[in-house]
PDB file of C-alpha atoms and ligand atoms in Angstrom:
ATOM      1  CA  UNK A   1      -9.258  23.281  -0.071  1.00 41.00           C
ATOM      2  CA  UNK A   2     -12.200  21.129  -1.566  1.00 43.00           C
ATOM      3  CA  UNK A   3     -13.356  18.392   0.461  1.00 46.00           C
ATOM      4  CA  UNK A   4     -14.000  16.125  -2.314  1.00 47.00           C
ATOM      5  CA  UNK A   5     -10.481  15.118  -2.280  1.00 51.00           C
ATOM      6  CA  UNK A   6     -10.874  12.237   0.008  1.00 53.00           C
ATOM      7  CA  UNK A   7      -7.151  10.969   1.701  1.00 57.00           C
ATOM      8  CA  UNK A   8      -5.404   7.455   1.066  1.00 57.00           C
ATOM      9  CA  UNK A   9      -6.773   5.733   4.300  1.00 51.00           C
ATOM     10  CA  UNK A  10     -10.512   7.001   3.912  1.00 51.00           C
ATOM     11  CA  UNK A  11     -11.917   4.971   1.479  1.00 47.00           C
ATOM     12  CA  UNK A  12      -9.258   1.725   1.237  1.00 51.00           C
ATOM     13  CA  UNK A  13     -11.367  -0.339   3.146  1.00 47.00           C
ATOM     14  CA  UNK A  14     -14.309  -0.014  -0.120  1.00 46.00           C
ATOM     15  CA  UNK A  15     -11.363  -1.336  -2.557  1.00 49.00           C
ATOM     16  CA  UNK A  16     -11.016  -4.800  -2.355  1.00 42.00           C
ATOM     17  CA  UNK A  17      -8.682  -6.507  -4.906  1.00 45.00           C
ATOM     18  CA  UNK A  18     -10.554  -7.474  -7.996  1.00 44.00           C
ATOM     19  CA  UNK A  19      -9.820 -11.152  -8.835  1.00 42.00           C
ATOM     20  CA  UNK A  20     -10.021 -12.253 -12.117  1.00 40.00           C
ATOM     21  CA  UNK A  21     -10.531  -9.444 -14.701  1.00 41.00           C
ATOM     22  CA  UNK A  22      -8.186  -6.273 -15.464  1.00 40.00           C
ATOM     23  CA  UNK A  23     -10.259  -3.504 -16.436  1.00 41.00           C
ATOM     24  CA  UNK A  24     -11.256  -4.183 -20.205  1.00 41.00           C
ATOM     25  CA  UNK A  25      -9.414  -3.550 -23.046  1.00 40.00           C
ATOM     26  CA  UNK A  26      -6.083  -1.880 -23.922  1.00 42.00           C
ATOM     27  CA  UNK A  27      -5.361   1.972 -24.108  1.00 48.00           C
ATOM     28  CA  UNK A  28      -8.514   2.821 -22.787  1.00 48.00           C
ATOM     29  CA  UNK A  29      -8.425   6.579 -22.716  1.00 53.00           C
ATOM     30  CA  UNK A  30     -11.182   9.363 -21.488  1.00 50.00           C
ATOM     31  CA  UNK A  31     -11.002  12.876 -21.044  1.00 52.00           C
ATOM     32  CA  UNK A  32     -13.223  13.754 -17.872  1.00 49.00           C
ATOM     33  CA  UNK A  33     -14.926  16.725 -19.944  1.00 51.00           C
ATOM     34  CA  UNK A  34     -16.683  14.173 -22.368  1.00 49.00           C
ATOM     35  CA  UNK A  35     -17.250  11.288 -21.319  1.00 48.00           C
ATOM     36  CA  UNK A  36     -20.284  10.614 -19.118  1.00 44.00           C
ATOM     37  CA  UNK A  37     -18.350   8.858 -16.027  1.00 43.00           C
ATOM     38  CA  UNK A  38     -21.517   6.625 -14.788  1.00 45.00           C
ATOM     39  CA  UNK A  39     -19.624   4.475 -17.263  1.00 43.00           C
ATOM     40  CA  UNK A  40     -16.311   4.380 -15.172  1.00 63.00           C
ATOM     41  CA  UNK A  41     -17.244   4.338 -11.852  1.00 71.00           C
ATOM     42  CA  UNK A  42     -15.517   1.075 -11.817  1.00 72.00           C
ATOM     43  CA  UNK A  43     -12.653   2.455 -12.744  1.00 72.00           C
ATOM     44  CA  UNK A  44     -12.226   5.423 -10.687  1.00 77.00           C
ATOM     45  CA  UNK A  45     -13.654   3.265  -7.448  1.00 80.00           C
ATOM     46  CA  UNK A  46     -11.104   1.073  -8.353  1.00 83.00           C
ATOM     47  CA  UNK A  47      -8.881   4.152  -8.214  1.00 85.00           C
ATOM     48  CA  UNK A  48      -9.962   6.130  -5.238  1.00 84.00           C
ATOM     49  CA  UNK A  49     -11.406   8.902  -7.101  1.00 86.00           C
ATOM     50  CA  UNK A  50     -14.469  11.112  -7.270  1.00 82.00           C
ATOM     51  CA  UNK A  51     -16.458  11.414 -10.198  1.00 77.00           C
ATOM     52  CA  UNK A  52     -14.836  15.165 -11.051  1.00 82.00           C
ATOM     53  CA  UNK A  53     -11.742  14.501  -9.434  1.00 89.00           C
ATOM     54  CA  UNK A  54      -9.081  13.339 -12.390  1.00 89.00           C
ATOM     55  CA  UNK A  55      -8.706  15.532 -15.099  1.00 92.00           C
ATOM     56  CA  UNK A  56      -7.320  12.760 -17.420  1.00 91.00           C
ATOM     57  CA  UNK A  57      -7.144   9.070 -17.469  1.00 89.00           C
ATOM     58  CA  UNK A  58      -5.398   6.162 -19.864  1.00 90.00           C
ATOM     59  CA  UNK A  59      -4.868   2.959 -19.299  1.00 89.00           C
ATOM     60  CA  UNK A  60      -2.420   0.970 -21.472  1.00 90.00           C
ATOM     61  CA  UNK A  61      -0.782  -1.961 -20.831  1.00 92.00           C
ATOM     62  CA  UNK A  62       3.355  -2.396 -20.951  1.00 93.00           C
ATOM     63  CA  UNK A  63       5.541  -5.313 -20.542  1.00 93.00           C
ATOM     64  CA  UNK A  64       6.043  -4.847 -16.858  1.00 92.00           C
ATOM     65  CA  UNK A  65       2.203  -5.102 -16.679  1.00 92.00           C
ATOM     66  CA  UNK A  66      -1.162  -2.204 -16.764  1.00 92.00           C
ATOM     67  CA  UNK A  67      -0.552   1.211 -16.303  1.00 94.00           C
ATOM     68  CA  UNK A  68      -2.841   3.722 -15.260  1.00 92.00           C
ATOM     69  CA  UNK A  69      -2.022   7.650 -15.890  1.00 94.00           C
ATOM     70  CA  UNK A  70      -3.811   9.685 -14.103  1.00 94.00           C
ATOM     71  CA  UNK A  71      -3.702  13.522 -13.519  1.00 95.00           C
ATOM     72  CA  UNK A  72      -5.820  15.180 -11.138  1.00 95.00           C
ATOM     73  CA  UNK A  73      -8.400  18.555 -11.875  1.00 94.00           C
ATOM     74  CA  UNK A  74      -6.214  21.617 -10.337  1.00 94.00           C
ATOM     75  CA  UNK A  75      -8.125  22.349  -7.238  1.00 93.00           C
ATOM     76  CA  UNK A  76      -6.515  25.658  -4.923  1.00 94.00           C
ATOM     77  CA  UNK A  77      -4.120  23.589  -2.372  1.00 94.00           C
ATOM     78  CA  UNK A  78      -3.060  25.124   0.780  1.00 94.00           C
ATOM     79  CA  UNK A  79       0.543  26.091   1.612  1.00 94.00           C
ATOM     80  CA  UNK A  80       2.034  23.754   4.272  1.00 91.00           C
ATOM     81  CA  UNK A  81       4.401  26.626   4.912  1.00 93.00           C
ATOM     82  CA  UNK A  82       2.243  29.681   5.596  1.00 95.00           C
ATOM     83  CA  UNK A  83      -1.144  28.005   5.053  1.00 93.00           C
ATOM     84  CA  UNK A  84      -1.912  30.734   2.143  1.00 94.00           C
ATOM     85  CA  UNK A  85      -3.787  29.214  -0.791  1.00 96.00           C
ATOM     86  CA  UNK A  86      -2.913  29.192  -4.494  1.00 95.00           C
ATOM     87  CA  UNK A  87      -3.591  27.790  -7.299  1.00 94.00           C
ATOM     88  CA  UNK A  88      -0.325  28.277  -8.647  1.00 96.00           C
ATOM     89  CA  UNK A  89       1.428  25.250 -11.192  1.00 96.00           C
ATOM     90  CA  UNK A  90       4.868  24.728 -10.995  1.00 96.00           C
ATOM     91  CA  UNK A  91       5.760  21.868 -12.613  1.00 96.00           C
ATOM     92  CA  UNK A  92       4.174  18.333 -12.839  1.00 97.00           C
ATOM     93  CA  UNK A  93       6.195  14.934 -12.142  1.00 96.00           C
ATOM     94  CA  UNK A  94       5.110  11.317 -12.374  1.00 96.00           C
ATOM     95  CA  UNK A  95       5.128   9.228  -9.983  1.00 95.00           C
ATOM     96  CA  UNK A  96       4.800   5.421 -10.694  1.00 95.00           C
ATOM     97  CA  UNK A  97       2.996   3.713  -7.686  1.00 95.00           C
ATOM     98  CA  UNK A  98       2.003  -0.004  -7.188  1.00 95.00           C
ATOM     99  CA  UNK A  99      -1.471  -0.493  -7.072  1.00 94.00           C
ATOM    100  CA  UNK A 100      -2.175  -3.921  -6.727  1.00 90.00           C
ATOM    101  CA  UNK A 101      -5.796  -4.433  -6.942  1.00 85.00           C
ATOM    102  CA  UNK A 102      -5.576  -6.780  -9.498  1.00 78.00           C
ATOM    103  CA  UNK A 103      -3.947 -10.231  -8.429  1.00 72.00           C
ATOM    104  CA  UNK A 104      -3.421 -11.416 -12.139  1.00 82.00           C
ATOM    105  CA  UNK A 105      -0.804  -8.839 -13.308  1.00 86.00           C
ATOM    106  CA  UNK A 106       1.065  -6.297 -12.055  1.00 92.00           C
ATOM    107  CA  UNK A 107      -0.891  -2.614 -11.992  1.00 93.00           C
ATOM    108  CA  UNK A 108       0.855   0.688 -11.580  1.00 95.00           C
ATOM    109  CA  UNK A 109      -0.583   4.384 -11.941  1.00 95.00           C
ATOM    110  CA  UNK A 110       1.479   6.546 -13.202  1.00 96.00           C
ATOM    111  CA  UNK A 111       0.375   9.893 -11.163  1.00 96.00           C
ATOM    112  CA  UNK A 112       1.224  13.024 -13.054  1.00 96.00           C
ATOM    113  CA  UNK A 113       1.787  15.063  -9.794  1.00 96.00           C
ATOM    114  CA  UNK A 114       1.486  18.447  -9.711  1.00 96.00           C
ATOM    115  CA  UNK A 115       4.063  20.661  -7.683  1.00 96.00           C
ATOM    116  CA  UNK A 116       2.515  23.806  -6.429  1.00 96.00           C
ATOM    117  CA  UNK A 117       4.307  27.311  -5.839  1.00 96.00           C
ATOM    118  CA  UNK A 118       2.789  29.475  -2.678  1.00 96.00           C
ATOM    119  CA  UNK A 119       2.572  33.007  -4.022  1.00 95.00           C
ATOM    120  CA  UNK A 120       3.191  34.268  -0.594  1.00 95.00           C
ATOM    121  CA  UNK A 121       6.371  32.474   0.472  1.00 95.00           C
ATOM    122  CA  UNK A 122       7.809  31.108  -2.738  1.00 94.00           C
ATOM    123  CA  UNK A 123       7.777  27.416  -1.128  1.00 95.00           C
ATOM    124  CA  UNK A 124       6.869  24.826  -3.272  1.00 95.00           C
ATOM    125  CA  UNK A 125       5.213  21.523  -2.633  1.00 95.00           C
ATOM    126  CA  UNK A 126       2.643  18.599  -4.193  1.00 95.00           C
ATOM    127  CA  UNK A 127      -1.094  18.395  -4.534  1.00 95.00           C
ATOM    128  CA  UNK A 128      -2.580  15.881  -2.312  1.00 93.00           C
ATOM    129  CA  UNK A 129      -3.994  12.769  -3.523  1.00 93.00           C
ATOM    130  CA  UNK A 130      -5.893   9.860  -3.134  1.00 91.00           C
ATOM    131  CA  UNK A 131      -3.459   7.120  -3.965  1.00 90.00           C
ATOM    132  CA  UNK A 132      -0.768   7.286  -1.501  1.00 91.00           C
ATOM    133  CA  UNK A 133       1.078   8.244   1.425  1.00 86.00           C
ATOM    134  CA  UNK A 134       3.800  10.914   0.984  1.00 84.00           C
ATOM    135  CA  UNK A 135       7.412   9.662  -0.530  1.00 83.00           C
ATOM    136  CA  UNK A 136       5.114   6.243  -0.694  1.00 88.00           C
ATOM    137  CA  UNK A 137       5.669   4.015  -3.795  1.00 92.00           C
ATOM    138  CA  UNK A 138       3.379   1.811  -2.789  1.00 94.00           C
ATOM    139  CA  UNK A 139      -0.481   2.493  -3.009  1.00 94.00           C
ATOM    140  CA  UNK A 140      -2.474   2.964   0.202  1.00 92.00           C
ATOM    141  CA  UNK A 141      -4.891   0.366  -0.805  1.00 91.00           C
ATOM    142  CA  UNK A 142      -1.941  -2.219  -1.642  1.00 93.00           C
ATOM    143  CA  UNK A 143      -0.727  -1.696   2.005  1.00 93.00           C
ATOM    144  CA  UNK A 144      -3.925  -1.980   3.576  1.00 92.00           C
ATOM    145  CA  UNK A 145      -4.069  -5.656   1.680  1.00 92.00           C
ATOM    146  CA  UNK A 146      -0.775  -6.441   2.393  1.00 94.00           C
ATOM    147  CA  UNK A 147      -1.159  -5.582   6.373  1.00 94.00           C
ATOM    148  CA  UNK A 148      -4.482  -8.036   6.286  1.00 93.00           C
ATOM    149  CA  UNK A 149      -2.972 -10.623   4.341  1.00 94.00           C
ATOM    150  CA  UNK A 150       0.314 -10.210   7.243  1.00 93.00           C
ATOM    151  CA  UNK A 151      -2.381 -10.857   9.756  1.00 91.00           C
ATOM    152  CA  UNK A 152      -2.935 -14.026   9.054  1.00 90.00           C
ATOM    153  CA  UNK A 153      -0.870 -16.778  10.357  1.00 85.00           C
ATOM    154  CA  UNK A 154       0.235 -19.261   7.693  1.00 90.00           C
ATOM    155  CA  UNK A 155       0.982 -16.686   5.156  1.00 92.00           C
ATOM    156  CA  UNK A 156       4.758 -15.873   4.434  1.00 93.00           C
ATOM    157  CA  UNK A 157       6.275 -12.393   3.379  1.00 93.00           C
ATOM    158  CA  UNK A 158       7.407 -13.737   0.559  1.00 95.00           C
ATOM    159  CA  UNK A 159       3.918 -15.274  -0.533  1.00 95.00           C
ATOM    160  CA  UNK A 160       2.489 -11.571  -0.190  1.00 95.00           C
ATOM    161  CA  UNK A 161       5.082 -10.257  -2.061  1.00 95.00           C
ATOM    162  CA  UNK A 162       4.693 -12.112  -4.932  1.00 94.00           C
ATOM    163  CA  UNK A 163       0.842 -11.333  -4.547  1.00 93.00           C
ATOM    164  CA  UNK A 164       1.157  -8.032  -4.450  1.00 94.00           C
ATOM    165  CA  UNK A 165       3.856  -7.594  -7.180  1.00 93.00           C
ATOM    166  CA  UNK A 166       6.383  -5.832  -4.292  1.00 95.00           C
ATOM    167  CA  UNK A 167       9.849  -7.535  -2.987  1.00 95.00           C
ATOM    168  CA  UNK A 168       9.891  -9.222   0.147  1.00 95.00           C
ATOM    169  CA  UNK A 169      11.707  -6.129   1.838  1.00 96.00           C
ATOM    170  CA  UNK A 170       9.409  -3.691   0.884  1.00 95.00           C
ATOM    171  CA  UNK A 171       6.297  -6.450   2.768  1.00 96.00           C
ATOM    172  CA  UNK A 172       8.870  -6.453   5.821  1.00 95.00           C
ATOM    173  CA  UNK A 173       8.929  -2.379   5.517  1.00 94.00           C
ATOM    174  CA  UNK A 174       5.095  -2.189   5.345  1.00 93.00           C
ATOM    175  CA  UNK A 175       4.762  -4.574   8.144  1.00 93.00           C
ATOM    176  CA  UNK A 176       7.614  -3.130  10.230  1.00 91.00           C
ATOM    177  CA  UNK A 177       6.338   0.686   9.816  1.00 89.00           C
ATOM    178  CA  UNK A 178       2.682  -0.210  10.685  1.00 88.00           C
ATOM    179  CA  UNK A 179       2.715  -2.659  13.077  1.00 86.00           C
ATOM    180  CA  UNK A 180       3.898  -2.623  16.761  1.00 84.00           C
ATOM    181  CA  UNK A 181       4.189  -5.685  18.440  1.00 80.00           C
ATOM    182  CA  UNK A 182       5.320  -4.549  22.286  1.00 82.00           C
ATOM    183  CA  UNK A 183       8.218  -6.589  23.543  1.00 82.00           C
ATOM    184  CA  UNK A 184       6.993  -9.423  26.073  1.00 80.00           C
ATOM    185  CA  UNK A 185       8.566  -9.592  29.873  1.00 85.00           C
ATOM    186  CA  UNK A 186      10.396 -12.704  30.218  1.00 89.00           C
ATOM    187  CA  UNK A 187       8.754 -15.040  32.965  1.00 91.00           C
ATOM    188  CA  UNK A 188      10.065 -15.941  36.399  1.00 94.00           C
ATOM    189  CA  UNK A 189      11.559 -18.915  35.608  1.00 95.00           C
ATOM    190  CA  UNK A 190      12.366 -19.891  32.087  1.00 94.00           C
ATOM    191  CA  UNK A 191      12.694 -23.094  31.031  1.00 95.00           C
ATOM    192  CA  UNK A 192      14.461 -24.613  28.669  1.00 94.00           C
ATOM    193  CA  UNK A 193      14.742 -28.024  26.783  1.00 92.00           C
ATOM    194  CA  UNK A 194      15.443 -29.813  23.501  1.00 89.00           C
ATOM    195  CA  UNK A 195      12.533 -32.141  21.892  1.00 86.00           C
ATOM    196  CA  UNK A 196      12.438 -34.519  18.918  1.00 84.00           C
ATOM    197  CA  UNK A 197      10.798 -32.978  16.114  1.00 76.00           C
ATOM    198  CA  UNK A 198      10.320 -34.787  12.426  1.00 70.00           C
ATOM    199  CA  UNK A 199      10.531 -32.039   9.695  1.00 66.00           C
ATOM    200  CA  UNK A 200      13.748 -29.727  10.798  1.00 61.00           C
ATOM    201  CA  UNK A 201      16.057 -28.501   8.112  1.00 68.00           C
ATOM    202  CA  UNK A 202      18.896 -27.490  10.571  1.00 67.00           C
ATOM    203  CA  UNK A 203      18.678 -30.161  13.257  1.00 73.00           C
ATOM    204  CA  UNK A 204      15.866 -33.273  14.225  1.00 80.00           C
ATOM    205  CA  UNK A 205      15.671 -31.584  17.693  1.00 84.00           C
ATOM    206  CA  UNK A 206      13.744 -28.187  18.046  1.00 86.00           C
ATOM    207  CA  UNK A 207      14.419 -25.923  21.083  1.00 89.00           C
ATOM    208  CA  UNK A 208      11.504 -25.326  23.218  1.00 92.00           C
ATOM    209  CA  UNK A 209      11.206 -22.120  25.702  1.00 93.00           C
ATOM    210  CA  UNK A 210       8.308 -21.975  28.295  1.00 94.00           C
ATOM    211  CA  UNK A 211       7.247 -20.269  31.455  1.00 94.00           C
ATOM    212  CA  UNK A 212       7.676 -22.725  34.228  1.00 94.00           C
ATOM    213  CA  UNK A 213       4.942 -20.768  36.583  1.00 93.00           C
ATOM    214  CA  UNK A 214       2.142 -20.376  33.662  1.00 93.00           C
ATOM    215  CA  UNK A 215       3.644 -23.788  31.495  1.00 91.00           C
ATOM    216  CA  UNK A 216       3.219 -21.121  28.479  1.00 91.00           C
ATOM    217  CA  UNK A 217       5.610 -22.327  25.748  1.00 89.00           C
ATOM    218  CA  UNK A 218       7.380 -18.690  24.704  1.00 89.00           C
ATOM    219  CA  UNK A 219       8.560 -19.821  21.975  1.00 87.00           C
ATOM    220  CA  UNK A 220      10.078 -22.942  19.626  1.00 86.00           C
ATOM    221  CA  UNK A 221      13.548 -22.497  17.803  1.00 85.00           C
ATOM    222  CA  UNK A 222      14.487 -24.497  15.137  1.00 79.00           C
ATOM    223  CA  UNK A 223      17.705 -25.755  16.749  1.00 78.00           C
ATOM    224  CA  UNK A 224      19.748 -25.261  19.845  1.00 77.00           C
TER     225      UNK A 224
HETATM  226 ZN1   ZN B   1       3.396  29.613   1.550  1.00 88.66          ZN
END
């Protein structure tokens, strides 16, 4: 296998989202074999890609927001059956995935993914790429985002949905599949007791937990 085809988690961290501008214009197309890419290496950083690495490009916008297609130069892939290589096409699907690099509008790329056959043991499977995880609909570099923006405190899932373009759920599945919060011990002696609080929807007491050896408040409920 070539080495130029760099996975979804190496290079997210150089993608940041791009804040005000989509790329320029409307059905931009290129064909890789023609047009001198020192003009597009926004485009395909913006991408993940290598200079020779897509075989064809267009972007186009649609009502649900930009589209990028993108199919991929046929490079030998190894079998993950019998680890015999081939270059051998079976078919080619595409896959939309949510690439949110662009907080403006919604961005998708529409990856024409190719579906290899092993000429040794008849198993088929798909290229790799360098958008996103397998059975991922989602784009590596929209997860990385959304697991920074989770990081911070005051943010809400459903604020970095609606950033990102994704439901809520699918924020609470990103968050719940990459990070692991281990379960705390409960103290000694918990303690227990209801205080007056101004702004509570459900009751104008909140419900107050703390470790009576440390005097660590655990944790504060909205109501009893
Ligand atoms: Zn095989």
């Amino acid at each position: 296998m070539k080495n130029n085809q760099s996975s979804p988690i190496e290079s997210v961290e150089s993608i940041s989202r791009i804040g005000n501008q989509p790329p320029s214009g409307e059905n931009i197309s290129f064909d890789t074999t023609t047009t001198p890419f020192s003009v597009d290496s926004f485009v395909l950083k913006l991408f993940n890609l290598q200079d020779d690495q897509a075989e064809r490009i267009n972007v186009h916008n649609e009502p649900d927001g930009l589209h990028v297609y993108i199919r991929l130069k046929p490079v030998p892939c190894r079998c993950n059956a019998c680890g015999n290589m081939t270059d051998k096409v079976k078919g080619y699907k595409i896959r939309k995935i949510t690439h949110s690099v662009i907080t403006n509008s919604p961005c998708f790329i529409d990856y024409d993914q190719r579906r290899m056959r092993c000429t040794e043991c008849g198993k088929t499977f798909v290229e790799p790429n360098p958008f996103a995880f397998p059975g991922e609909k989602v784009s590596a570099v929209t997860v990385y985002n959304v697991l920074q923006d989770c990081s911070r405190p005051h943010e809400t899932f459903k604020a970095i949905a609606e950033r990102y373009h994704i439901s809520p759920s699918t924020v609470l599945r990103i968050f719940d599949s990459h990070v692991n919060i281990p379960r705390r011990k409960l103290p000694r002696y918990l303690v227990v007791d209801e205080t007056y609080a101004f702004h509570t929807a459900v009751s104008d007491y909140v419900f107050v937990m703390m470790d009576y050896e440390t005097m660590d408040i655990i944790d504060v409920l909205p109501s009893r």
